Coordinates of C-alpha atoms in Angstrom, one line a residue:
Chain C
M181 CA 29.3 -8.9 15.2
P182 CA 27.3 -6.9 17.7
G183 CA 23.7 -6.3 17.0
P184 CA 21.7 -3.1 17.3
S185 CA 19.4 -2.0 20.1
I186 CA 16.0 -0.9 19.0
Q187 CA 13.8 1.6 20.6
C188 CA 10.3 2.4 19.6
R189 CA 8.1 5.2 21.0
Q190 CA 4.4 5.7 20.6
L191 CA 4.2 3.3 17.6
N192 CA 0.8 3.3 16.0
L193 CA -0.5 1.4 13.1
T194 CA -3.8 1.8 11.4
L195 CA -4.7 -0.1 8.2
S196 CA -7.8 0.8 6.3
G197 CA -9.4 2.5 9.3
I198 CA -8.8 -0.4 11.7
E199 CA -6.4 0.2 14.5
I200 CA -3.9 -2.7 14.5
L201 CA -1.4 -1.4 17.0
S202 CA -1.6 1.6 19.4
A203 CA 0.9 3.5 21.5
I204 CA 3.6 0.9 21.8
D205 CA 6.8 1.9 23.7
L206 CA 9.4 -0.8 23.7
T207 CA 13.2 -1.1 24.0
I208 CA 15.0 -4.1 22.8
R209 CA 18.6 -4.3 24.1
A210 CA 21.5 -5.1 21.9
G211 CA 22.4 -8.8 21.7
E212 CA 19.4 -10.2 23.4
I213 CA 16.9 -12.8 22.3
H214 CA 13.6 -10.8 22.3
C215 CA 10.5 -12.9 22.0
V216 CA 7.3 -11.3 20.7
I217 CA 4.3 -13.3 21.9
G218 CA 0.6 -12.7 21.9
P219 CA -2.7 -14.1 20.8
N220 CA -3.3 -14.8 17.1
G221 CA -4.5 -11.6 15.4
G222 CA -3.0 -9.5 18.1
G223 CA -0.6 -7.8 15.7
K224 CA 2.7 -9.5 16.3
T225 CA 3.8 -9.7 12.7
S226 CA 2.5 -6.2 12.0
F227 CA 4.5 -5.0 14.9
V228 CA 7.7 -6.5 13.8
R229 CA 7.2 -5.4 10.2
S230 CA 6.6 -1.9 11.5
L231 CA 9.9 -2.1 13.3
L232 CA 11.5 -3.0 10.0
G233 CA 9.9 -0.1 8.3
Q234 CA 7.6 -2.1 6.1
M235 CA 4.3 -0.8 7.4
P236 CA 2.8 2.7 7.2
H237 CA 3.2 3.2 10.9
S238 CA 3.5 6.4 12.9
G239 CA 5.8 7.0 15.8
D240 CA 9.5 6.7 16.1
V241 CA 11.6 3.6 15.6
E242 CA 15.3 4.0 16.4
F243 CA 18.0 1.5 15.7
T244 CA 21.3 2.1 17.6
W245 CA 24.1 0.1 16.0
E246 CA 27.0 -0.4 18.2
S247 CA 29.2 -1.7 15.5
T248 CA 32.2 -0.1 13.9
D249 CA 31.7 2.7 11.4
T250 CA 28.4 4.4 12.2
P251 CA 28.7 5.5 15.8
K252 CA 25.7 7.8 15.7
S253 CA 22.2 6.3 16.2
K254 CA 20.2 6.1 13.1
T255 CA 16.6 7.0 13.1
C256 CA 14.6 5.1 10.6
T257 CA 11.2 6.2 9.6
K258 CA 10.0 4.3 6.6
T259 CA 12.5 2.1 4.8
C260 CA 15.5 1.3 6.9
T261 CA 16.5 -2.2 6.0
K262 CA 19.0 -1.6 3.2
T263 CA 20.1 1.9 4.0
S264 CA 23.5 1.0 5.3
Q265 CA 26.0 -1.7 5.5
H266 CA 24.1 -3.2 8.4
T267 CA 22.6 -6.6 7.7
I268 CA 19.3 -7.8 8.8
G269 CA 18.3 -11.4 8.4
Y270 CA 14.7 -12.1 8.0
V271 CA 13.0 -15.5 8.2
P272 CA 9.4 -15.3 7.1
Q273 CA 6.6 -17.5 8.5
F274 CA 6.4 -19.7 5.4
L275 CA 7.2 -19.7 1.8
D276 CA 4.0 -19.5 -0.2
F277 CA 5.6 -21.0 -3.2
D278 CA 4.1 -21.4 -6.6
K279 CA 5.4 -24.5 -8.4
S280 CA 5.0 -22.9 -11.8
L281 CA 8.3 -21.0 -11.1
P282 CA 11.3 -23.3 -11.9
I283 CA 14.1 -22.4 -9.6
S284 CA 16.8 -24.3 -7.7
V285 CA 17.7 -23.8 -4.1
Y286 CA 21.0 -22.4 -5.1
D287 CA 19.5 -19.8 -7.5
F288 CA 16.9 -18.9 -4.9
M289 CA 19.7 -18.2 -2.3
A290 CA 21.8 -16.3 -4.8
M291 CA 18.8 -14.2 -5.8
I292 CA 17.7 -13.3 -2.3
C293 CA 21.2 -12.7 -1.0
N294 CA 23.0 -11.2 -3.9
Q295 CA 20.4 -9.5 -5.9
Y296 CA 22.2 -6.3 -6.5
K297 CA 24.6 -7.8 -9.0
P298 CA 22.5 -8.3 -12.2
A299 CA 23.8 -10.9 -14.6
F300 CA 22.2 -11.7 -17.9
A301 CA 22.3 -15.5 -17.9
G302 CA 20.6 -15.9 -14.6
F303 CA 21.2 -16.0 -10.9
G304 CA 24.2 -18.2 -10.8
R305 CA 26.3 -15.5 -9.4
G306 CA 26.2 -16.0 -5.7
N307 CA 29.2 -17.3 -3.8
R308 CA 28.8 -21.1 -4.1
E309 CA 31.0 -21.8 -1.1
I310 CA 29.1 -19.4 1.2
T311 CA 25.8 -20.7 0.0
E312 CA 26.8 -24.3 0.6
Q313 CA 28.1 -23.4 4.1
A314 CA 24.8 -21.8 5.0
L315 CA 22.9 -24.7 3.7
E316 CA 25.1 -27.1 5.7
R317 CA 24.4 -25.1 8.8
V318 CA 20.7 -25.8 8.5
G319 CA 21.2 -29.5 7.6
L320 CA 20.5 -29.1 3.9
H321 CA 23.9 -30.2 2.6
G322 CA 23.9 -31.2 -1.0
K323 CA 20.5 -29.8 -1.7
S324 CA 21.6 -26.8 -3.6
K325 CA 20.7 -28.1 -7.0
T326 CA 17.3 -29.4 -5.9
Q327 CA 14.3 -27.5 -7.3
L328 CA 12.4 -25.5 -4.7
G329 CA 9.2 -27.3 -5.7
S330 CA 10.5 -30.6 -4.6
L331 CA 11.6 -29.6 -1.1
S332 CA 9.4 -30.6 1.8
G333 CA 7.8 -27.9 3.9
G334 CA 10.3 -28.3 6.7
E335 CA 13.2 -28.2 4.3
R336 CA 11.9 -25.1 2.7
Q337 CA 11.7 -23.5 6.1
R338 CA 15.3 -24.4 6.8
M339 CA 16.3 -23.0 3.5
L340 CA 14.6 -19.7 4.5
F341 CA 16.8 -19.8 7.7
A342 CA 19.9 -20.4 5.6
Q343 CA 19.1 -17.4 3.4
A344 CA 19.0 -15.2 6.5
L345 CA 22.5 -16.3 7.5
I346 CA 24.0 -14.7 4.3
P347 CA 25.7 -12.4 5.0
Q348 CA 26.1 -13.0 8.8
P349 CA 23.2 -10.9 10.2
E350 CA 23.6 -8.3 13.0
L351 CA 19.9 -8.4 13.5
L352 CA 17.9 -11.6 13.0
V353 CA 14.1 -11.4 12.7
L354 CA 12.2 -14.7 12.9
D355 CA 8.5 -14.8 12.3
E356 CA 7.1 -18.0 13.9
P357 CA 9.8 -20.1 12.2
M358 CA 8.8 -23.3 14.0
T359 CA 5.3 -23.5 12.5
S360 CA 6.2 -25.9 9.6
L361 CA 9.4 -27.4 11.0
D362 CA 10.0 -31.0 11.8
N363 CA 11.8 -32.1 15.0
R364 CA 15.2 -32.1 13.4
G365 CA 14.7 -28.7 12.0
E366 CA 13.6 -27.4 15.3
E367 CA 16.7 -28.7 17.0
I368 CA 18.8 -27.0 14.3
F369 CA 16.9 -23.7 14.7
L370 CA 17.3 -23.6 18.4
S371 CA 21.0 -24.4 18.4
L372 CA 21.6 -21.8 15.6
I373 CA 19.7 -19.2 17.5
Q374 CA 21.8 -19.8 20.6
E375 CA 25.0 -19.7 18.5
L376 CA 24.1 -16.4 17.0
Q377 CA 23.2 -14.9 20.3
S378 CA 26.6 -15.9 21.7
Q379 CA 28.1 -13.9 18.8
G380 CA 26.1 -10.8 19.9
V381 CA 23.4 -10.8 17.3
T382 CA 20.2 -9.2 18.3
I383 CA 17.3 -11.6 17.7
I384 CA 13.6 -10.7 17.5
W385 CA 11.6 -13.9 17.5
I386 CA 7.9 -14.1 17.1
A387 CA 7.2 -17.2 19.0
H388 CA 4.2 -19.3 19.9
D389 CA 5.8 -22.1 21.9
L390 CA 5.9 -20.7 25.4
Q391 CA 8.1 -23.4 26.6
Q392 CA 10.8 -22.4 24.1
V393 CA 10.3 -18.8 25.1
R394 CA 10.8 -19.7 28.7
E395 CA 14.1 -21.5 27.9
L396 CA 15.7 -19.1 25.4
A397 CA 14.3 -15.6 25.7
S398 CA 16.2 -12.8 27.4
S399 CA 13.2 -10.6 27.3
V400 CA 9.6 -10.8 26.2
S401 CA 7.0 -8.5 24.9
C402 CA 3.4 -9.5 24.7
I403 CA 1.4 -7.7 22.0
N404 CA -2.4 -7.6 21.8
R405 CA -3.2 -4.4 19.9
T406 CA -1.3 -2.6 22.6
L407 CA 1.8 -3.6 24.6
V408 CA 0.5 -5.9 27.3
Y409 CA 3.8 -6.7 28.9
A410 CA 7.5 -6.0 28.4
G411 CA 10.3 -7.5 30.4
P412 CA 11.9 -10.7 31.5
P413 CA 9.9 -13.8 30.5
E414 CA 9.4 -15.6 33.8
P415 CA 7.2 -13.3 35.8
F416 CA 4.8 -12.7 32.9
L417 CA 4.6 -16.3 31.7
D418 CA 3.7 -17.4 35.3
S419 CA 1.1 -14.7 35.7
D420 CA -2.7 -15.1 35.6
E421 CA -2.9 -12.6 32.8
A422 CA -0.7 -14.8 30.5
A423 CA -2.7 -17.8 31.4
Q424 CA -5.9 -15.9 30.4
L425 CA -4.4 -14.7 27.1
F426 CA -2.9 -18.0 26.0
R427 CA -5.6 -20.3 27.3
F428 CA -6.8 -21.0 23.8
T429 CA -3.4 -21.1 22.0
R430 CA -1.6 -23.8 24.0
P431 CA -2.9 -26.8 22.0
L432 CA -1.4 -25.6 18.7
S433 CA -3.7 -27.7 16.6
T434 CA -6.4 -25.1 16.4
P435 CA -5.8 -22.9 13.3
P436 CA -6.2 -19.2 13.6
K437 CA -9.4 -17.7 12.4
P438 CA -8.5 -16.1 9.0
S439 CA -11.3 -13.6 8.8
T440 CA -10.5 -11.7 12.0
D441 CA -6.7 -12.0 11.8
P442 CA -5.1 -9.0 10.2
D443 CA -1.7 -10.7 10.2
A444 CA -3.0 -13.5 8.1
E445 CA -4.6 -11.2 5.7
L446 CA -1.4 -9.4 5.2
Q447 CA 0.4 -12.5 4.3
H448 CA -2.1 -13.5 1.7
E449 CA -2.3 -10.2 0.0
Chain V
M193 CA 2.7 -12.2 -63.5
A194 CA 3.1 -15.2 -61.2
V195 CA 6.4 -13.9 -59.9
F196 CA 4.8 -10.5 -59.2
D197 CA 1.9 -12.2 -57.3
F198 CA 4.4 -14.2 -55.3
L199 CA 6.5 -11.1 -54.4
L200 CA 3.3 -9.3 -53.3
A201 CA 2.3 -12.2 -51.2
Y202 CA 5.9 -12.5 -49.8
D203 CA 5.9 -8.9 -48.9
F204 CA 2.8 -8.9 -46.7
L205 CA 3.8 -12.3 -45.2
L206 CA 7.2 -10.9 -44.2
I207 CA 5.6 -8.0 -42.5
A208 CA 3.1 -10.2 -40.7
L209 CA 5.9 -12.5 -39.6
L210 CA 8.0 -9.7 -38.3
A211 CA 4.9 -8.4 -36.4
G212 CA 4.2 -11.8 -34.9
L213 CA 7.8 -12.2 -33.8
A214 CA 7.9 -8.8 -32.1
V215 CA 5.0 -10.0 -30.0
A216 CA 6.4 -13.5 -29.4
A217 CA 9.7 -12.0 -28.1
V218 CA 8.0 -10.2 -25.4
A219 CA 5.2 -12.7 -24.7
G220 CA 7.8 -15.2 -23.4
P221 CA 9.1 -13.5 -20.4
L222 CA 5.9 -11.6 -19.6
G223 CA 3.8 -14.7 -20.1
S224 CA 6.0 -16.5 -17.6
L225 CA 5.5 -13.7 -15.1
V226 CA 1.8 -13.8 -15.7
V227 CA 1.9 -17.5 -15.0
W228 CA 4.1 -17.2 -11.9
Q229 CA 2.1 -14.3 -10.4
R230 CA -1.3 -15.7 -11.5
M231 CA -2.2 -12.6 -13.4
A232 CA -4.1 -14.2 -16.3
Y233 CA -7.4 -12.5 -15.4
F234 CA -5.6 -9.2 -15.1
G235 CA -4.2 -9.8 -18.6
D236 CA -7.8 -10.5 -19.8
S237 CA -9.1 -7.3 -18.3
L238 CA -6.3 -5.3 -20.1
A239 CA -7.0 -7.1 -23.3
H240 CA -10.7 -6.3 -23.2
S241 CA -10.0 -2.7 -22.4
A242 CA -8.1 -2.5 -25.6
L243 CA -11.4 -2.6 -27.4
L244 CA -12.3 0.6 -25.6
G245 CA -9.1 2.1 -26.9
I246 CA -10.1 1.2 -30.5
A247 CA -13.5 2.8 -30.0
L248 CA -11.9 5.9 -28.6
G249 CA -9.6 6.1 -31.6
L250 CA -12.6 5.8 -34.0
W251 CA -14.5 8.4 -32.1
L252 CA -11.6 10.9 -32.0
S253 CA -10.5 9.9 -35.5
I254 CA -6.9 9.3 -34.4
D255 CA -4.7 6.3 -34.7
G256 CA -6.2 3.3 -33.0
G257 CA -2.7 2.1 -31.9
V258 CA -2.1 5.2 -29.9
T259 CA -5.5 5.2 -28.1
T260 CA -5.2 1.5 -27.4
T261 CA -1.8 1.8 -25.8
L262 CA -2.9 4.7 -23.7
T263 CA -6.1 3.0 -22.7
C264 CA -4.3 -0.2 -21.6
L265 CA -1.8 1.8 -19.6
L266 CA -4.6 3.8 -17.9
V267 CA -6.6 0.7 -17.2
A268 CA -3.5 -1.0 -15.7
L269 CA -3.2 2.0 -13.3
L270 CA -6.9 2.1 -12.5
L271 CA -7.0 -1.7 -11.7
T272 CA -3.9 -1.4 -9.5
V273 CA -5.5 1.4 -7.5
L274 CA -8.8 -0.5 -7.2
E275 CA -7.2 -3.8 -6.2
D276 CA -5.6 -2.1 -3.2
H277 CA -8.8 -0.5 -2.0
Q278 CA -11.3 -3.2 -2.3
K279 CA -13.2 -5.5 0.1
L280 CA -14.0 -7.8 -2.8
A281 CA -11.5 -10.5 -3.9
T282 CA -9.2 -9.5 -6.7
D283 CA -10.6 -11.9 -9.2
T284 CA -14.1 -10.6 -8.6
V285 CA -13.0 -7.1 -9.1
L286 CA -11.2 -8.1 -12.3
G287 CA -14.2 -10.1 -13.4
I288 CA -16.4 -7.1 -13.1
F289 CA -14.0 -4.9 -15.0
S290 CA -13.0 -7.4 -17.6
H291 CA -16.5 -8.0 -18.9
T292 CA -17.7 -4.5 -18.4
F293 CA -14.8 -3.3 -20.7
L294 CA -15.6 -6.0 -23.2
A295 CA -19.3 -5.1 -23.3
L296 CA -18.7 -1.4 -23.4
G297 CA -16.1 -1.7 -26.1
L298 CA -18.4 -3.9 -28.3
L299 CA -21.3 -1.4 -27.9
A300 CA -19.1 1.6 -28.5
I301 CA -17.7 0.2 -31.7
T302 CA -21.1 -0.9 -32.9
L303 CA -22.6 2.6 -32.3
M304 CA -19.7 4.4 -33.8
P305 CA -20.8 6.5 -36.9
G306 CA -18.9 6.4 -40.1
G307 CA -19.1 2.9 -41.6
R308 CA -18.9 -0.5 -40.1
T309 CA -15.8 -1.7 -38.4
N310 CA -14.5 -5.2 -38.9
M311 CA -15.4 -6.6 -35.5
E312 CA -13.9 -10.0 -36.2
A313 CA -10.5 -8.5 -36.8
L314 CA -10.6 -6.7 -33.5
L315 CA -11.7 -9.8 -31.6
F316 CA -9.5 -12.4 -33.2
G317 CA -6.7 -10.4 -34.8
D318 CA -5.7 -9.4 -38.3
I319 CA -2.0 -9.8 -38.6
L320 CA -2.1 -9.6 -42.4
T321 CA -3.2 -6.0 -42.4
V322 CA -0.3 -4.8 -40.2
T323 CA 1.5 -1.9 -41.9
T324 CA 5.3 -1.4 -42.0
A325 CA 5.0 1.6 -39.6
E326 CA 3.1 -0.6 -37.2
V327 CA 5.7 -3.3 -37.3
I328 CA 8.4 -0.7 -36.5
T329 CA 6.3 0.6 -33.5
M330 CA 5.7 -3.0 -32.3
W331 CA 9.4 -3.8 -32.3
G332 CA 10.2 -0.5 -30.6
L333 CA 7.8 -1.2 -27.8
S334 CA 8.7 -4.8 -27.6
L335 CA 12.4 -4.0 -27.3
A336 CA 11.7 -1.3 -24.8
V337 CA 9.8 -3.7 -22.6
L338 CA 12.6 -6.3 -23.0
V339 CA 15.2 -3.9 -21.9
V340 CA 13.3 -2.8 -18.8
L341 CA 12.6 -6.5 -18.0
K342 CA 16.3 -7.3 -18.3
L343 CA 17.3 -4.5 -15.9
Q344 CA 14.6 -5.4 -13.3
W345 CA 14.5 -9.1 -13.9
S346 CA 16.1 -10.4 -10.6
A347 CA 14.1 -7.9 -8.5
I348 CA 10.8 -8.9 -10.2
V349 CA 11.6 -12.7 -9.8
A350 CA 12.6 -12.2 -6.2
M351 CA 9.3 -10.4 -5.6
T352 CA 7.6 -13.4 -7.3
V353 CA 9.2 -15.9 -5.0
H354 CA 8.5 -14.0 -1.7
Q355 CA 7.2 -10.5 -1.4
D356 CA 8.4 -9.9 2.2
L357 CA 11.8 -11.3 1.7
A358 CA 12.2 -9.1 -1.4
S359 CA 11.2 -6.1 0.5
V360 CA 13.5 -6.8 3.3
E361 CA 16.2 -7.0 0.7
G362 CA 15.4 -3.5 -0.3
I363 CA 13.2 -4.1 -3.4
S364 CA 10.2 -1.7 -3.5
V365 CA 7.6 -4.3 -4.2
G366 CA 4.8 -1.9 -5.0
R367 CA 6.8 -0.1 -7.6
H368 CA 7.9 -3.3 -9.3
K369 CA 4.3 -4.6 -9.3
L370 CA 3.1 -1.5 -11.0
L371 CA 6.0 -1.7 -13.5
L372 CA 5.1 -5.2 -14.3
K373 CA 1.5 -4.3 -14.9
L374 CA 2.4 -1.4 -17.2
M375 CA 4.7 -3.6 -19.2
L376 CA 1.9 -6.1 -19.5
A377 CA -0.4 -3.3 -20.7
L378 CA 2.1 -2.4 -23.5
T379 CA 2.4 -6.1 -24.5
V380 CA -1.4 -6.4 -24.7
A381 CA -1.5 -3.2 -26.8
I382 CA 1.0 -4.5 -29.4
S383 CA -0.5 -8.0 -29.4
M384 CA -4.0 -6.7 -30.2
K385 CA -3.4 -6.7 -34.0
I386 CA -1.9 -10.2 -34.0
V387 CA -4.4 -12.3 -32.1
G388 CA -7.2 -10.0 -31.2
V389 CA -8.5 -9.0 -27.8
L390 CA -10.1 -12.4 -27.0
L391 CA -6.9 -14.5 -27.6
I392 CA -4.1 -12.3 -26.2
T393 CA -4.0 -14.0 -22.8
A394 CA -3.7 -17.4 -24.6
L395 CA -0.6 -16.2 -26.4
L396 CA 0.9 -15.2 -23.1
I397 CA 0.0 -18.2 -21.0
I398 CA 0.2 -21.2 -23.3
P399 CA 3.8 -20.9 -24.5
A400 CA 4.9 -20.2 -20.9
A401 CA 3.1 -23.2 -19.5
A402 CA 4.7 -25.3 -22.2
A403 CA 8.2 -24.0 -21.4
R404 CA 7.6 -24.7 -17.7
Q405 CA 7.7 -28.4 -18.6
F406 CA 11.4 -28.5 -19.5
S407 CA 12.8 -25.5 -17.6
K408 CA 15.1 -25.6 -14.6
T409 CA 15.6 -21.8 -14.2
P410 CA 13.3 -18.8 -14.6
E411 CA 15.4 -17.6 -17.5
Q412 CA 15.1 -20.9 -19.3
M413 CA 11.3 -20.7 -19.0
A414 CA 11.2 -17.1 -20.3
L415 CA 13.4 -17.8 -23.2
G416 CA 11.7 -21.2 -24.0
A417 CA 8.3 -19.5 -23.9
S418 CA 9.5 -16.8 -26.4
L419 CA 10.8 -19.5 -28.8
L420 CA 7.6 -21.5 -28.5
A421 CA 5.5 -18.4 -29.1
A422 CA 7.7 -17.6 -32.2
A423 CA 7.1 -21.1 -33.4
S424 CA 3.4 -20.7 -32.9
V425 CA 3.4 -17.5 -34.9
C426 CA 5.2 -19.3 -37.8
L427 CA 3.0 -22.3 -37.7
G428 CA -0.1 -20.2 -37.4
L429 CA 0.8 -18.1 -40.4
A430 CA 1.6 -21.1 -42.5
G431 CA -1.5 -23.0 -41.4
S432 CA -3.8 -20.0 -42.1
L433 CA -2.4 -19.6 -45.6
F434 CA -2.6 -23.3 -46.3
W435 CA -6.2 -23.8 -45.1
D436 CA -7.4 -20.3 -45.7
V437 CA -8.5 -19.7 -42.1
P438 CA -8.1 -16.7 -39.8
V439 CA -4.6 -16.2 -38.5
G440 CA -5.2 -15.3 -34.8
P441 CA -7.0 -18.5 -33.8
T442 CA -4.5 -20.6 -35.9
I443 CA -1.6 -19.1 -34.0
V444 CA -3.2 -19.8 -30.6
L445 CA -4.2 -23.3 -31.7
S446 CA -0.6 -23.9 -32.8
A447 CA 0.6 -22.9 -29.4
S448 CA -1.9 -25.4 -27.8
V449 CA -0.6 -28.2 -30.1
L450 CA 3.0 -27.3 -29.1
F451 CA 2.0 -27.3 -25.5
L452 CA 0.5 -30.8 -25.9
V453 CA 3.6 -32.1 -27.7
V454 CA 5.9 -30.7 -25.0
R455 CA 3.7 -31.9 -22.2
V456 CA 3.6 -35.5 -23.6
T457 CA 7.3 -35.7 -24.5
S458 CA 8.9 -34.2 -21.4
R459 CA 9.1 -35.8 -18.0
P460 CA 6.6 -34.3 -15.5
Y461 CA 8.3 -31.6 -13.4
I462 CA 8.3 -31.6 -9.6

């Protein structure tokens, strides 16, 4: 299933008077693993969400789907994610989950993946086989009846990945998926990402582990309010500019400063 | 004569019971949503603004039910707009409004010309004075909210679990949030007569919190909360007749007792 190519021109984003992103021109080719990197608070998440049409941005974002039935390119301005039969898988950074909501892994998956088929008695309407398969792919076999509240952070993150696999995505968007993962989860993620790429899926991956970026990315963009760099990973990662930008982020133990981080604010709204 | 007395008593009790059940039906699912989305303070602000609605009704000499409903809906809209455009934390904003509405409502009603209003009934409810017409309106609004909830249920629950995921799935989060707040406003407006402005949030939250103890799915919790709220209404009415105490607080206290019983008897959830 071939993924789309994405082109954005002069993308600007201003939120309550503060300029988050300005004048970003970027092309993401079909079927590549495109890593978005940049310092904390630089606007990576905002950028990707703008691409997906979830931010009040200005400028053009154009998805060109090479697959079957819609040969013409589709310009999407505001909401583009569910406008056609194209599937976009999205793995958010973390699941800020309130334990007061009683819900099983299976119901969660059915709800997120199938939610256009209302049924009175509940969410038990997803395809059990497909759900189990997706869970198995992320190493959560047999967990479908577990309550969400009793999953560990790493398991929850893997479940979010499984959710993005139903139905098979053409575009996969990952927002720092490794943040709360355990080692095993990381292995599973990396091999799944490679597997999906081999099937032609376009992958946009907000990453912070530069080593992983070096190993897997076909192209890289570095966002820090503006587009600092776009192109193949190696030359940029080896440059002095990158060393300067990422000098503080390499030891990942330091948490981002919440007050100056627009991304963080968005996630806690 | 005794039979006549009994029938008379039975008549107003039946109406009171029907009114209480209308509120209980809708309090279950909406209370669950209030718990999941941590909207208790929001509910409080709406409840307090209902007092303003009553004052408005007295001032304009029109039916208090109408003005209360409209005021609650308007306040829900106002708070939604303000929440989005504030530098202050949401609960600070709500705290300011909640208590301003309460103070303003109390003053407005006290200053209202034309006789004294039974303040206690407004604050703690007066289920025994509900009229047949009011019961019909309550059931109408309650059923309307339930129908909308049923239609939008999975979208609203998806939004509760994860806003971003829901919006990637094509759910317009903003619109559903507003819808939820407007439904909450209607619920508050019809609960006003039953438990009064100070206790409405309790009737929303306590049965839902109790139902959480034994629920495995969101629907179980919503339904369980409705049943527990209905039980609280029955117990409250009976208790208030038996001990000759106000109904509103007795209903809420019944809910608390039920919560304790459920909490003690069910295994702690994970």
